[in-house]
mmCIF file of C-alpha atoms and ligand atoms in Angstrom:
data_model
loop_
_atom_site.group_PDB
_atom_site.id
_atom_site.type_symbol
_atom_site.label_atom_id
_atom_site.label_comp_id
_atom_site.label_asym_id
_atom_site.label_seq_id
_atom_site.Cartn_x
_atom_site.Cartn_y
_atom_site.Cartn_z
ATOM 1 C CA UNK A 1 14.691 -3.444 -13.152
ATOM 2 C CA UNK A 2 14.498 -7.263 -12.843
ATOM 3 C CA UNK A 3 10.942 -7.899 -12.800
ATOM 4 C CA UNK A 4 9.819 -9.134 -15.959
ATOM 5 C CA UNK A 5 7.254 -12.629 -15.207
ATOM 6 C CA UNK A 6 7.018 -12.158 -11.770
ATOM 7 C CA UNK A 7 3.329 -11.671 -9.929
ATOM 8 C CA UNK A 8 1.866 -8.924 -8.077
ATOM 9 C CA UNK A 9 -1.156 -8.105 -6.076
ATOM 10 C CA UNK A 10 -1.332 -4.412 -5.319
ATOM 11 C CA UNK A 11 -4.312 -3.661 -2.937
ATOM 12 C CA UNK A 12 -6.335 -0.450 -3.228
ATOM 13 C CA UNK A 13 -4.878 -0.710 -6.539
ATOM 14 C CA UNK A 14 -7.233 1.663 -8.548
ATOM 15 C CA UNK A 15 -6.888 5.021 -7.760
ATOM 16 C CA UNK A 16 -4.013 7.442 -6.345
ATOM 17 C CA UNK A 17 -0.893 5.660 -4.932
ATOM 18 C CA UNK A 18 -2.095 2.141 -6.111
ATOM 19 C CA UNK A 19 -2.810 2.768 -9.318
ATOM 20 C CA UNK A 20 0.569 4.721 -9.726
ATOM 21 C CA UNK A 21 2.547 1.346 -8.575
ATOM 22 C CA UNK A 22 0.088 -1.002 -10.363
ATOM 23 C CA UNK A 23 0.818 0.799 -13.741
ATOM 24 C CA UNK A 24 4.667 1.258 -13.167
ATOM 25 C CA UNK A 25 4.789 -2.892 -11.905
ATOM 26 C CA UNK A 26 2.670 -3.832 -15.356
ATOM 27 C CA UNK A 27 5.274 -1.258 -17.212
ATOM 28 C CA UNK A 28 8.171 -3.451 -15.678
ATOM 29 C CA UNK A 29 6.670 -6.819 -16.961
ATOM 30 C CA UNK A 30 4.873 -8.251 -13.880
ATOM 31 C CA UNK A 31 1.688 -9.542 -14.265
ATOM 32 C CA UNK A 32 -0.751 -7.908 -11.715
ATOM 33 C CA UNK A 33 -3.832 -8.199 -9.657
ATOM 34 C CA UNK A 34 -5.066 -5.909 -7.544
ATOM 35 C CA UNK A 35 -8.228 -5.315 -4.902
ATOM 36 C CA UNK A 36 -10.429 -2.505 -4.630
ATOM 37 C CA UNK A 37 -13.375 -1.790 -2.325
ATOM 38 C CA UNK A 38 -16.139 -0.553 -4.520
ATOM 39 C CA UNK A 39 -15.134 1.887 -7.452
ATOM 40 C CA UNK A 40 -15.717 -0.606 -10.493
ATOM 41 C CA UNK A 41 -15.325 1.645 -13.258
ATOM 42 C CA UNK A 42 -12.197 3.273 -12.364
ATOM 43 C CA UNK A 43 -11.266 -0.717 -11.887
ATOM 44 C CA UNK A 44 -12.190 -1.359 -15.176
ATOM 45 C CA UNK A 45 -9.747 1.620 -16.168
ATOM 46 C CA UNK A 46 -6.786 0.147 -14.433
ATOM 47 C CA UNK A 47 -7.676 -3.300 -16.130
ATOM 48 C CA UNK A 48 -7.877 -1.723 -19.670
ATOM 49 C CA UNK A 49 -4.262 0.255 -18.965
ATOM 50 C CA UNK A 50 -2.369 -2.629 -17.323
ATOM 51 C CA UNK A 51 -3.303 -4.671 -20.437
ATOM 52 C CA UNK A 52 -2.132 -2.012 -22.786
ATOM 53 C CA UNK A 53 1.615 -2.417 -21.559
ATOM 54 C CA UNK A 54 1.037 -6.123 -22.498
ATOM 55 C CA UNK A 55 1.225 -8.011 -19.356
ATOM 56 C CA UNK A 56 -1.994 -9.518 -17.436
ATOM 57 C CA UNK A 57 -4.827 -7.809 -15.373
ATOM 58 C CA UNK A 58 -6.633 -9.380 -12.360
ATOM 59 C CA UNK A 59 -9.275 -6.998 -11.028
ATOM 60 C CA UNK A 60 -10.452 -7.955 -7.399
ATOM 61 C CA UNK A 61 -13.323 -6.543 -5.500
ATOM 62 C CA UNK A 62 -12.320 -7.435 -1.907
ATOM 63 C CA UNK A 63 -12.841 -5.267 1.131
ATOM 64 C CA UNK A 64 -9.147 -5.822 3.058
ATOM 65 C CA UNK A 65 -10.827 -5.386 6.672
ATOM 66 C CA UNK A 66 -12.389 -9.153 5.904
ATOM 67 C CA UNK A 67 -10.201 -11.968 6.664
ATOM 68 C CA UNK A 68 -12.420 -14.413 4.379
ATOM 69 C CA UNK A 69 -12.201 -12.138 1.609
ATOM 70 C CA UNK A 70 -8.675 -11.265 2.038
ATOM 71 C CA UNK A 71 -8.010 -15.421 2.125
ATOM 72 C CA UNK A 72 -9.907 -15.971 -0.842
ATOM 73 C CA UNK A 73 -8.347 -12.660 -2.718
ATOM 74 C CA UNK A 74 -4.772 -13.783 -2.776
ATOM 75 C CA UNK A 75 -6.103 -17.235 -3.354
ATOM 76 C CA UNK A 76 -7.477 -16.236 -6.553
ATOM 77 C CA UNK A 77 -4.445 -14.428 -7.620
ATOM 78 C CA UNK A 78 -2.633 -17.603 -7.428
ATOM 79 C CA UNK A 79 -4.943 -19.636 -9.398
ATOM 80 C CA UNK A 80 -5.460 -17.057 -12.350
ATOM 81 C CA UNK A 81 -1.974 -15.673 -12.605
ATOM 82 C CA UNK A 82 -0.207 -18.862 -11.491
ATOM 83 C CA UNK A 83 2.310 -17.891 -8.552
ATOM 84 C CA UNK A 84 2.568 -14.582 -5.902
ATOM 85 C CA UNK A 85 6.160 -13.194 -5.791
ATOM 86 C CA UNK A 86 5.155 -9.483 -4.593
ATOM 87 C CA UNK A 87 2.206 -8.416 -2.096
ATOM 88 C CA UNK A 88 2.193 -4.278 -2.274
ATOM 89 C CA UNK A 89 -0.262 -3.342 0.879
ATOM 90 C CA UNK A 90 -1.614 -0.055 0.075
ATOM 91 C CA UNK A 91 -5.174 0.096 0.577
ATOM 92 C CA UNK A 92 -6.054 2.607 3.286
ATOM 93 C CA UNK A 93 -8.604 5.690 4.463
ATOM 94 C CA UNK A 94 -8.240 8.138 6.580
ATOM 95 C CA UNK A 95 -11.188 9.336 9.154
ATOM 96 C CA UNK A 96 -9.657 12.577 10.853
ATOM 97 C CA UNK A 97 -11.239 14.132 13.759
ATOM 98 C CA UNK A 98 -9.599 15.234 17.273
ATOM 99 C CA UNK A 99 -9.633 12.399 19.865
ATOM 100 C CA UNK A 100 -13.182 14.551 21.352
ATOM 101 C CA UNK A 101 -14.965 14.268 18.187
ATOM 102 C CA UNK A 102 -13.083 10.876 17.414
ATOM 103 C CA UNK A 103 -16.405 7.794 16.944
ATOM 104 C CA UNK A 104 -15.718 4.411 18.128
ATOM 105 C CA UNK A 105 -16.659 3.675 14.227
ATOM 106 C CA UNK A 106 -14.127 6.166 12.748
ATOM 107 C CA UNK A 107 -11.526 4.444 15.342
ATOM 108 C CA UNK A 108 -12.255 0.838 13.755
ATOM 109 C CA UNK A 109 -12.838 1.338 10.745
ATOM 110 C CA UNK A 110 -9.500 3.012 10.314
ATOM 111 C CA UNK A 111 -7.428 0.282 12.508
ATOM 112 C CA UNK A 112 -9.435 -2.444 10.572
ATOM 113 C CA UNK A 113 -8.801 -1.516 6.754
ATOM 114 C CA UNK A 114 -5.343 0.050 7.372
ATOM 115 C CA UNK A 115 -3.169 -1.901 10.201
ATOM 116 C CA UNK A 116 -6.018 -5.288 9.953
ATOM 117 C CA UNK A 117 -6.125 -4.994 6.367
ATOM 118 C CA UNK A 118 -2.293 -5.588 5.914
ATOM 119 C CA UNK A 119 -2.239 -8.713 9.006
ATOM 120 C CA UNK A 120 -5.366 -10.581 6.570
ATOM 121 C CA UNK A 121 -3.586 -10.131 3.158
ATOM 122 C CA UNK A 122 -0.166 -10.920 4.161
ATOM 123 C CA UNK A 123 -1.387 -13.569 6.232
ATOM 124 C CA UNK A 124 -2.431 -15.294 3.295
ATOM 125 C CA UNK A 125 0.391 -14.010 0.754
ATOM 126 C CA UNK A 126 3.064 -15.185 3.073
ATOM 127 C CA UNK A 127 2.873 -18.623 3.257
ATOM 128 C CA UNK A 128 2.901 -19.558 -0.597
ATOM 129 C CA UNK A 129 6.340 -17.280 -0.469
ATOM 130 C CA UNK A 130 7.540 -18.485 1.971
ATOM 131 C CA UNK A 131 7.329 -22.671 0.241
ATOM 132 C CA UNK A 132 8.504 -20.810 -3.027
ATOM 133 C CA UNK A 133 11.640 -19.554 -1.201
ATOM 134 C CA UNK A 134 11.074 -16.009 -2.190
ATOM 135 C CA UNK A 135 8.841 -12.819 -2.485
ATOM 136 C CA UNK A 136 8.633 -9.518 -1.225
ATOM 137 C CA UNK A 137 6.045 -7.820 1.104
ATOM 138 C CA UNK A 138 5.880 -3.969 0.430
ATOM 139 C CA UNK A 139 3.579 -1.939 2.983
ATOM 140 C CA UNK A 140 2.429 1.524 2.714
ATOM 141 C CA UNK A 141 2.572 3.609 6.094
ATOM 142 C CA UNK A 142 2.632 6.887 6.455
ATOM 143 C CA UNK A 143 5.366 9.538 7.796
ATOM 144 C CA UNK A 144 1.835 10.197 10.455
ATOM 145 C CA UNK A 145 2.828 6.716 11.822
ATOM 146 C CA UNK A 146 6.201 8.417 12.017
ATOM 147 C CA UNK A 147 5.875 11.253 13.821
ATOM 148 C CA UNK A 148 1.961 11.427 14.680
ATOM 149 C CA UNK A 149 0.076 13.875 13.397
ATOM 150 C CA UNK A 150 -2.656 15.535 15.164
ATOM 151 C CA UNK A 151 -6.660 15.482 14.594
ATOM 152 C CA UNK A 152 -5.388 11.493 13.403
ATOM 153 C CA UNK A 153 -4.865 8.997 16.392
ATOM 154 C CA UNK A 154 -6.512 6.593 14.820
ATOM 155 C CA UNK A 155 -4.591 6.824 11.206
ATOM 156 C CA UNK A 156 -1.021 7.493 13.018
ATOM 157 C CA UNK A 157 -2.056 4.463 15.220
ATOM 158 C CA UNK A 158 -2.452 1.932 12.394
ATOM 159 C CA UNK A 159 0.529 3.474 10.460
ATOM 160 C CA UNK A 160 2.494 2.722 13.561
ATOM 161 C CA UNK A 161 1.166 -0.660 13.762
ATOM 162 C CA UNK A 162 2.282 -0.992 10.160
ATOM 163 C CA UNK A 163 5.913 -0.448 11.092
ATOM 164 C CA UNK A 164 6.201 -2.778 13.542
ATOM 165 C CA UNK A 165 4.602 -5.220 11.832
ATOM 166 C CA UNK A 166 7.270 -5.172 9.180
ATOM 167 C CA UNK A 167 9.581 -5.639 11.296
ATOM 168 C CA UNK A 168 8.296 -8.066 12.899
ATOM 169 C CA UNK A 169 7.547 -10.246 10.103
ATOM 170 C CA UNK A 170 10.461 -9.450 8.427
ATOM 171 C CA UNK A 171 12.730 -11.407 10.904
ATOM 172 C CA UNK A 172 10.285 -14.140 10.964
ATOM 173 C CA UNK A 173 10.297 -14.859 6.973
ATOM 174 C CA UNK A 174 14.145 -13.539 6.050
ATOM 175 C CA UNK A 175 15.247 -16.785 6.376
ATOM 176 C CA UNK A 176 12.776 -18.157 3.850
ATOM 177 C CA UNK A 177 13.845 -15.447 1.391
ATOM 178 C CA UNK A 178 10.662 -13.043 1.955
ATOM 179 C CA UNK A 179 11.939 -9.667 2.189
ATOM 180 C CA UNK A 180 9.570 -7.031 3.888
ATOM 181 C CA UNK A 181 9.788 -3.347 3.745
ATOM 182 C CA UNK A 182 7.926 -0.598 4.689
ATOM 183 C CA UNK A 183 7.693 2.782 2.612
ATOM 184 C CA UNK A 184 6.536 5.751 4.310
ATOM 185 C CA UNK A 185 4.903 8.423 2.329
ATOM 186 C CA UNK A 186 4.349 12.352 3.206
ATOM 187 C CA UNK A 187 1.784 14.343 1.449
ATOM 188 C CA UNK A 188 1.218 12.506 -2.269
ATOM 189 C CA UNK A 189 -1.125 14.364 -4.692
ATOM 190 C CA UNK A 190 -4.185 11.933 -4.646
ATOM 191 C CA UNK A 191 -7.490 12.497 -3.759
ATOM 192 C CA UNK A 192 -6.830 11.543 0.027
ATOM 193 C CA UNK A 193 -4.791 14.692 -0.131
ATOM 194 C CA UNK A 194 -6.995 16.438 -2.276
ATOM 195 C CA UNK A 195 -9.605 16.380 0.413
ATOM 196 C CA UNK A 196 -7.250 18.239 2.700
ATOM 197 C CA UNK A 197 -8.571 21.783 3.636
ATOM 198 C CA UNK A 198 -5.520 24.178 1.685
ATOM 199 C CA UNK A 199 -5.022 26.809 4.232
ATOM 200 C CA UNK A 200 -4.231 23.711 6.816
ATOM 201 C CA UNK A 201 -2.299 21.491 3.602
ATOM 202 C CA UNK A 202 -0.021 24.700 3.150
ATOM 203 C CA UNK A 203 1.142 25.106 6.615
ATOM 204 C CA UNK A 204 1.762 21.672 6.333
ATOM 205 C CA UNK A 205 4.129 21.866 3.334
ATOM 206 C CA UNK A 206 6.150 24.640 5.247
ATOM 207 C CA UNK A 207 7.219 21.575 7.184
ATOM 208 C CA UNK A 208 8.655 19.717 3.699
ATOM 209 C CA UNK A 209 12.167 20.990 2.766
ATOM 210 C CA UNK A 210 11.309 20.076 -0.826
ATOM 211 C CA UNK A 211 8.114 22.321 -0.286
ATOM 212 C CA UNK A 212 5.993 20.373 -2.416
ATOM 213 C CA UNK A 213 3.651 17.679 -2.487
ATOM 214 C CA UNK A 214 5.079 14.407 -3.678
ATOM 215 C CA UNK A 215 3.608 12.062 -7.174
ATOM 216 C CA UNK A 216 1.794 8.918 -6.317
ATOM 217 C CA UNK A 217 4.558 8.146 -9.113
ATOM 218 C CA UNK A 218 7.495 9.298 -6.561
ATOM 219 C CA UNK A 219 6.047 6.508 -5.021
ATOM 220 C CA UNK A 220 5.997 3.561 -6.982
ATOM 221 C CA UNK A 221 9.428 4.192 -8.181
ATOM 222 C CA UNK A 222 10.139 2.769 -4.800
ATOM 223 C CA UNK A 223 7.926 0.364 -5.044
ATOM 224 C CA UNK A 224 9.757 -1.139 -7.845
ATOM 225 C CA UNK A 225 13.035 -0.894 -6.630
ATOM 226 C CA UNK A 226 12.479 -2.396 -3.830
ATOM 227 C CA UNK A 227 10.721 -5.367 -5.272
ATOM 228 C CA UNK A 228 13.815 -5.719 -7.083
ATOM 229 C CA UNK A 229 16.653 -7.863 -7.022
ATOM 230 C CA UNK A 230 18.633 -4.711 -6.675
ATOM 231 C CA UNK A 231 17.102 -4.703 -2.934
ATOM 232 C CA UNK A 232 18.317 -8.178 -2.329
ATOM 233 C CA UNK A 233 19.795 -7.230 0.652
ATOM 234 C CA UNK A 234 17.008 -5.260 2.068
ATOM 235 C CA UNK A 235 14.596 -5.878 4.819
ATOM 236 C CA UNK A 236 12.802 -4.949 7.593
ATOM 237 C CA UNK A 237 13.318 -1.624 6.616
ATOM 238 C CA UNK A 238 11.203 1.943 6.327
ATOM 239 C CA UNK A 239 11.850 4.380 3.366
ATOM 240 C CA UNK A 240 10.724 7.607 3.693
ATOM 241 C CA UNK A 241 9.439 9.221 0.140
ATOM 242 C CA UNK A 242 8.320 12.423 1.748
ATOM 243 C CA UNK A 243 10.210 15.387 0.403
ATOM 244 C CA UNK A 244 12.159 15.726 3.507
ATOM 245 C CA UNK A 245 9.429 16.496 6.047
ATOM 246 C CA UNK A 246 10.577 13.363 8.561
ATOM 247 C CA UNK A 247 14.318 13.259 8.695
HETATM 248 P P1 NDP B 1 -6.816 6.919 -2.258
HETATM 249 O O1 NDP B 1 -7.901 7.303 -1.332
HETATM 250 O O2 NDP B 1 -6.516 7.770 -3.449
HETATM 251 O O3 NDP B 1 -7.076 5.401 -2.784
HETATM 252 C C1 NDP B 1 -7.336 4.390 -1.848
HETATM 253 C C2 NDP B 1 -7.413 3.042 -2.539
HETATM 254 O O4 NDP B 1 -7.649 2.045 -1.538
HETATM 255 C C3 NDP B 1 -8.562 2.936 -3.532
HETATM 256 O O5 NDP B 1 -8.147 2.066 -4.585
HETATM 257 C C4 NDP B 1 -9.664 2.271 -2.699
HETATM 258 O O6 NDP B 1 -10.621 1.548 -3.483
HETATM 259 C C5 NDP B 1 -8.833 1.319 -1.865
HETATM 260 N N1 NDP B 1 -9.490 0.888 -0.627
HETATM 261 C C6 NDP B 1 -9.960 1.674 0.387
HETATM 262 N N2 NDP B 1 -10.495 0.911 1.347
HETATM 263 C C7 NDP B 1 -10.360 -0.382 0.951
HETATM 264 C C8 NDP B 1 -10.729 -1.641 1.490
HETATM 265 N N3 NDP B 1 -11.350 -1.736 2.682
HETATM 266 N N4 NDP B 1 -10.455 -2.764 0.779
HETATM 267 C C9 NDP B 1 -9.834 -2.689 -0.411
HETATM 268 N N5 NDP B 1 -9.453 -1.533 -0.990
HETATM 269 C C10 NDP B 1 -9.714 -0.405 -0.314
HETATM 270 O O7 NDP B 1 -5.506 6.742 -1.340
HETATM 271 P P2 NDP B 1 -3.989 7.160 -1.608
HETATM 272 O O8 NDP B 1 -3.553 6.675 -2.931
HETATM 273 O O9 NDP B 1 -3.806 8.564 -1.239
HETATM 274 O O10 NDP B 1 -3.265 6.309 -0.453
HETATM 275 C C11 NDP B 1 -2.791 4.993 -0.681
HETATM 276 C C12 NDP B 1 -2.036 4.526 0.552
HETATM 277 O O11 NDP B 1 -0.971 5.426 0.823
HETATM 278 C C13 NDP B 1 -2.895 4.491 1.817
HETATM 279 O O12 NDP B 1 -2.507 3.406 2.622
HETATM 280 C C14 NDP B 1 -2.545 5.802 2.504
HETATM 281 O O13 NDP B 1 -2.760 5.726 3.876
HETATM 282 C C15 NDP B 1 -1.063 5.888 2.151
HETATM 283 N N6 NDP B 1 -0.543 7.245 2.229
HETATM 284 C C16 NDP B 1 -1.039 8.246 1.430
HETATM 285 C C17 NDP B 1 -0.522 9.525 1.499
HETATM 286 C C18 NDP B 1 -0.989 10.632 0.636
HETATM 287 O O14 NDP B 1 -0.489 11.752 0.846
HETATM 288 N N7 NDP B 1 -1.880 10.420 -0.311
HETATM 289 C C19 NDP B 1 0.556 9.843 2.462
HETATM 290 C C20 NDP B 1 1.005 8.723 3.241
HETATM 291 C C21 NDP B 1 0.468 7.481 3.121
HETATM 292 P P3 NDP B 1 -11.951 2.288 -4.109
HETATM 293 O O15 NDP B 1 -11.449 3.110 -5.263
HETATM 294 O O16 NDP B 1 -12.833 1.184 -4.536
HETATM 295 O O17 NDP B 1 -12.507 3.120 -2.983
#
């Protein structure tokens, strides 16, 4: 794919889904940076295999919830790696409880990493596209802000949000040559699906025609394409990379 010198910043880039698309970008040629919220060593990890496929590595510890640090995150990118052609927002949790058990606390903090996260990075991403007269904003929902999944209000909510957001902004920016896209995930094996209780994960994968969990790799082969030039004509669109389960 046509990639090769372009500039990424993947966020939540160092473990499951993240580090999948930060490895496959850096395997492409682009140069990447990516944010984390506070697992240094496996950041260091990323850093040391993004370097190995001989393009640079700009690790970021920067919570996505903060606007400030969000501002001054993408601000750094642009100063160490030079330029920001592709924003991949991917950093999210989940906090799953029925709407009864359901804390004010588990509510925010779920809305505020996941839907506020991707408003304070793009925020500061677009604009620098937008004068460069392209980039590409890539946002990771979830087939829960699909379809809604219960025992997660909060996380469908936010995933939701996501959506429209990207649609949203995509008809703002299209005519400044920002393409945004939304990809929509089922269950990936990574440890937010690891720390699914099994009897509950295998009634869920009844509900997958492929009936199996996806790769965080299944993932970033999206990623990539649609950061491409062979998307060129995409936006303001939502791929589903979910075996099936939301057709
Ligand atoms: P993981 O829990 O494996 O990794 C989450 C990543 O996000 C980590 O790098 C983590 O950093 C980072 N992160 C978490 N909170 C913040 C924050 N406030 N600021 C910056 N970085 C943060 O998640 P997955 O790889 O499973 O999921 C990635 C994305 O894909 C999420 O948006 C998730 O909702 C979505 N998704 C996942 C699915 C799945 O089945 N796994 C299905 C559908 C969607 P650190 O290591 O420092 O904690």
């Amino acid at each position: 794919m046509s990639l090769k010198g372009k500039v990424a910043v993947v966020t939540g880039g160092t473990r499951g889904i993240g580090r999948a698309i930060a490895l496959e970008l850096a395997a492409n040629g682009v140069d990447v940076a990516f944010c984390y919220a506070k697992n240094v060593e496996k950041a260091k990890e990323v850093e040391s295999e993004i370097k190995k496929l001989g393009v640079r590595a700009l690790p970021m510890q920067s919570d996505v919830s903060d606007f400030a640090q969000s501002k001054e995150m993408i601000a750094n990118a642009i100063k160490e790696l030079g330029k920001i052609d592709l924003l991949v927002n991917n950093a999210g949790i989940t906090r799953d409880k029925i709407i009864m058990m359901m804390s004010e606390d588990d509510w925010k903090s779920v809305i505020d990493t996941n839907l506020t996260g991707v408003f304070n990075c793009t925020k500061a991403a677009v604009v620098p596209m937008m004068k460069q007269r392209s980039g590409s904003v890539i946002n990771i929902t979830s087939v829960s802000g699909l379809v809604g999944m219960a025992g997660q209000t909060n996380y469908s909510s936010s995933k939701a949000g996501i959506i429209g957001f990207t649609k949203a902004l995509a008809k703002e920016v299209a005519r400044r040559g920002v393409r945004v896209n939304a990809i929509a995930p089922g269950f990936i094996d990574t440890e937010m699906v690891q720390a699914i209780n099994q009897k509950y994960l295998d009634e869920m994968l009844k509900l997958v025609p492929l009936a199996r969990v996806g790769k965080a790799e299944e993932v970033a082969h999206v990623v990539t394409f649609l950061a491409s030039d062979q998307a060129s004509y995409i936006t303001g669109c939502v791929i589903n990379v979910d075996g099936g389960m939301a057709m």
